[in-house]
Amino acid sequence: MFTTLEAFYQAWEQESRATQRIFDALTDESLKQEVTPRDRTLGRIAWHIVVTVHEMMSKTGLVFDAPEENAPVPASAKTIADSYRQAGDAMIRAIKEQWNDATLHEERDMYGEKWKIGFTLLMLIQHEIHHRGQMTVLMRQAGLTVPGVYGPSRDEWEAMGMKAPAL
C-alpha cells in the first residue's frame, strides 16, 4: 500500500514507462493474436489495461478524462499506445490536483470490498504488471520483438551481440 503520493509517482513512472514500451512495440496485425478463441486477444488485453486506469481510479472518486470501460477496442496499435499515455498523464494530473497524502488512507468500495486508496493505487500497478506479462507471451507468438522490462529481453541481448542468460 502506498502511504505517500511521492512513492506512488515513482512506482508509476517506472511501471508505466515499461508498459508504454510494450504498447509501443505492438502492431495493428498483432492486436489479433490470441491464445484461444475464448480468451482475450493481445489488443483486448492492451485496451483492458488502458480503460482500467479510468475505471479503477474513478471508483476512488478521482475525476479525469480517459477512455472508459465500455469503449470499443481500437484497431490501431498506435491509438492504444497513445490512449494509455494520455490516460496515465491525465490520472497523474488529477491526483496532483485532487489528492494529498492523507487521501491515501481513505477507504472506498472497490469490487465488493473496502480498500484504502493507497492500496487501490498498488492494485492498479499490479494489475498492469499481471496483464503486461500476458502480453509479452502473445507478442512472442505474434512474432514481435519484446522490449525488456526489468532488464534486457532475449531480443535485446541478441541485438547487443550477446547470448541471453541460460534458462
Short mmCIF file of C-alpha atoms in Angstrom, two decimals:
data_model
loop_
_atom_site.label_atom_id
_atom_site.label_comp_id
_atom_site.label_asym_id
_atom_site.label_seq_id
_atom_site.Cartn_x
_atom_site.Cartn_y
_atom_site.Cartn_z
CA MET A 1 0.00 0.00 0.00
CA PHE A 2 1.25 3.46 -0.84
CA THR A 3 1.34 5.88 2.09
CA THR A 4 2.76 8.85 0.17
CA LEU A 5 1.92 10.22 -3.24
CA GLU A 6 5.61 10.61 -3.98
CA ALA A 7 6.15 6.85 -3.54
CA PHE A 8 3.27 6.19 -5.94
CA TYR A 9 4.58 8.69 -8.50
CA GLN A 10 7.97 6.98 -8.50
CA ALA A 11 6.49 3.50 -8.89
CA TRP A 12 4.02 4.65 -11.54
CA GLU A 13 6.78 6.34 -13.53
CA GLN A 14 8.82 3.13 -13.68
CA GLU A 15 5.95 0.74 -14.35
CA SER A 16 4.04 2.91 -16.81
CA ARG A 17 7.26 3.51 -18.75
CA ALA A 18 7.67 -0.27 -19.05
CA THR A 19 4.05 -0.71 -20.11
CA GLN A 20 4.41 2.08 -22.66
CA ARG A 21 7.43 0.30 -24.17
CA ILE A 22 5.33 -2.85 -24.56
CA PHE A 23 2.45 -0.87 -26.11
CA ASP A 24 4.79 0.98 -28.47
CA ALA A 25 6.08 -2.38 -29.79
CA LEU A 26 2.62 -3.57 -30.85
CA THR A 27 1.48 -3.59 -34.47
CA ASP A 28 -2.03 -3.40 -35.83
CA GLU A 29 -1.80 -7.00 -37.03
CA SER A 30 -0.51 -8.25 -33.65
CA LEU A 31 -3.62 -6.98 -31.87
CA LYS A 32 -5.50 -10.02 -33.22
CA GLN A 33 -3.12 -12.55 -31.59
CA GLU A 34 -4.93 -14.90 -29.25
CA VAL A 35 -4.21 -17.93 -27.13
CA THR A 36 -7.62 -19.45 -27.83
CA PRO A 37 -10.85 -18.06 -29.29
CA ARG A 38 -12.25 -17.99 -25.74
CA ASP A 39 -9.51 -15.73 -24.37
CA ARG A 40 -8.72 -12.06 -24.83
CA THR A 41 -6.67 -11.07 -27.84
CA LEU A 42 -3.47 -9.09 -27.43
CA GLY A 43 -5.36 -5.96 -28.43
CA ARG A 44 -8.15 -6.65 -25.93
CA ILE A 45 -5.64 -7.13 -23.10
CA ALA A 46 -3.83 -3.93 -24.01
CA TRP A 47 -7.10 -1.99 -24.18
CA HIS A 48 -8.19 -3.52 -20.86
CA ILE A 49 -5.08 -2.01 -19.26
CA VAL A 50 -5.90 1.37 -20.81
CA VAL A 51 -9.54 1.50 -19.71
CA THR A 52 -8.79 0.16 -16.23
CA VAL A 53 -6.86 3.36 -15.42
CA HIS A 54 -10.11 5.33 -15.53
CA GLU A 55 -12.40 2.51 -14.38
CA MET A 56 -10.44 1.77 -11.21
CA MET A 57 -9.49 5.33 -10.32
CA SER A 58 -13.00 6.68 -10.88
CA LYS A 59 -14.21 4.26 -8.18
CA THR A 60 -11.99 6.19 -5.75
CA GLY A 61 -13.71 9.45 -6.69
CA LEU A 62 -10.84 10.75 -8.83
CA VAL A 63 -12.18 12.82 -11.71
CA PHE A 64 -10.33 12.92 -15.04
CA ASP A 65 -10.89 12.26 -18.72
CA ALA A 66 -9.70 8.94 -20.14
CA PRO A 67 -11.20 6.08 -22.13
CA GLU A 68 -13.98 4.39 -20.20
CA GLU A 69 -14.51 0.71 -19.53
CA ASN A 70 -17.06 0.15 -22.30
CA ALA A 71 -15.08 1.97 -25.00
CA PRO A 72 -14.55 -0.29 -28.04
CA VAL A 73 -11.10 -1.75 -28.66
CA PRO A 74 -9.32 0.31 -31.32
CA ALA A 75 -7.95 -1.46 -34.40
CA SER A 76 -4.84 0.71 -34.24
CA ALA A 77 -1.89 -0.16 -32.01
CA LYS A 78 -0.83 3.49 -32.08
CA THR A 79 -4.25 4.56 -30.81
CA ILE A 80 -3.98 2.13 -27.91
CA ALA A 81 -0.44 3.28 -27.06
CA ASP A 82 -1.39 6.96 -27.30
CA SER A 83 -4.54 6.40 -25.22
CA TYR A 84 -2.52 4.72 -22.47
CA ARG A 85 -0.07 7.63 -22.35
CA GLN A 86 -2.91 10.16 -22.23
CA ALA A 87 -4.87 8.25 -19.57
CA GLY A 88 -1.83 7.96 -17.31
CA ASP A 89 -0.92 11.63 -17.75
CA ALA A 90 -4.50 12.71 -17.00
CA MET A 91 -4.63 10.48 -13.92
CA ILE A 92 -1.39 11.91 -12.52
CA ARG A 93 -2.54 15.50 -13.14
CA ALA A 94 -5.84 14.74 -11.38
CA ILE A 95 -4.13 13.12 -8.39
CA LYS A 96 -1.85 16.14 -8.01
CA GLU A 97 -4.86 18.46 -8.10
CA GLN A 98 -7.35 16.44 -6.05
CA TRP A 99 -5.43 14.38 -3.50
CA ASN A 100 -2.82 14.65 -0.78
CA ASP A 101 -1.03 12.01 1.29
CA ALA A 102 -3.94 11.80 3.74
CA THR A 103 -6.26 10.78 0.88
CA LEU A 104 -4.33 7.52 0.56
CA HIS A 105 -5.72 6.36 3.92
CA GLU A 106 -9.37 6.93 2.95
CA GLU A 107 -11.43 3.84 2.17
CA ARG A 108 -13.65 3.31 -0.84
CA ASP A 109 -15.91 0.50 -2.01
CA MET A 110 -13.91 -1.45 -4.56
CA TYR A 111 -15.30 -4.59 -6.15
CA GLY A 112 -17.38 -5.52 -3.10
CA GLU A 113 -14.63 -4.75 -0.58
CA LYS A 114 -13.35 -1.72 1.31
CA TRP A 115 -9.90 -0.68 0.04
CA LYS A 116 -7.76 2.21 1.12
CA ILE A 117 -6.91 4.45 -1.80
CA GLY A 118 -3.21 3.74 -1.26
CA PHE A 119 -3.97 0.03 -1.71
CA THR A 120 -6.03 0.75 -4.82
CA LEU A 121 -3.04 2.51 -6.37
CA LEU A 122 -0.91 -0.54 -5.64
CA MET A 123 -3.55 -2.80 -7.22
CA LEU A 124 -3.66 -0.58 -10.30
CA ILE A 125 0.06 -1.10 -10.82
CA GLN A 126 -0.02 -4.82 -10.02
CA HIS A 127 -2.98 -5.33 -12.35
CA GLU A 128 -0.97 -3.71 -15.12
CA ILE A 129 2.09 -5.85 -14.40
CA HIS A 130 -0.05 -9.01 -14.49
CA HIS A 131 -1.51 -8.22 -17.90
CA ARG A 132 1.79 -6.92 -19.26
CA GLY A 133 3.22 -10.39 -18.66
CA GLN A 134 0.37 -11.95 -20.61
CA MET A 135 1.01 -9.51 -23.42
CA THR A 136 4.68 -10.41 -23.78
CA VAL A 137 3.79 -14.08 -24.36
CA LEU A 138 1.27 -13.12 -27.04
CA MET A 139 3.80 -10.74 -28.56
CA ARG A 140 6.25 -13.63 -28.95
CA GLN A 141 3.55 -15.72 -30.58
CA ALA A 142 2.81 -12.83 -32.95
CA GLY A 143 6.49 -12.64 -33.93
CA LEU A 144 7.13 -9.24 -32.34
CA THR A 145 10.33 -8.12 -30.70
CA VAL A 146 9.65 -7.92 -26.98
CA PRO A 147 11.17 -4.94 -25.15
CA GLY A 148 12.90 -5.57 -21.85
CA VAL A 149 11.04 -4.54 -18.74
CA TYR A 150 13.29 -5.26 -15.74
CA GLY A 151 16.40 -5.74 -17.82
CA PRO A 152 17.15 -6.71 -21.40
CA SER A 153 14.85 -9.15 -23.16
CA ARG A 154 16.24 -12.04 -25.15
CA ASP A 155 15.78 -9.88 -28.26
CA GLU A 156 17.76 -7.02 -26.73
CA TRP A 157 20.57 -9.33 -25.59
CA GLU A 158 20.84 -10.67 -29.15
CA ALA A 159 20.77 -7.15 -30.63
CA MET A 160 23.78 -6.33 -28.42
CA GLY A 161 25.57 -9.33 -29.90
CA MET A 162 25.35 -11.25 -26.65
CA LYS A 163 23.79 -14.54 -25.75
CA ALA A 164 20.81 -14.27 -23.44
CA PRO A 165 21.42 -15.78 -20.00
CA ALA A 166 20.77 -19.51 -19.82
CA LEU A 167 17.40 -20.69 -18.61
#
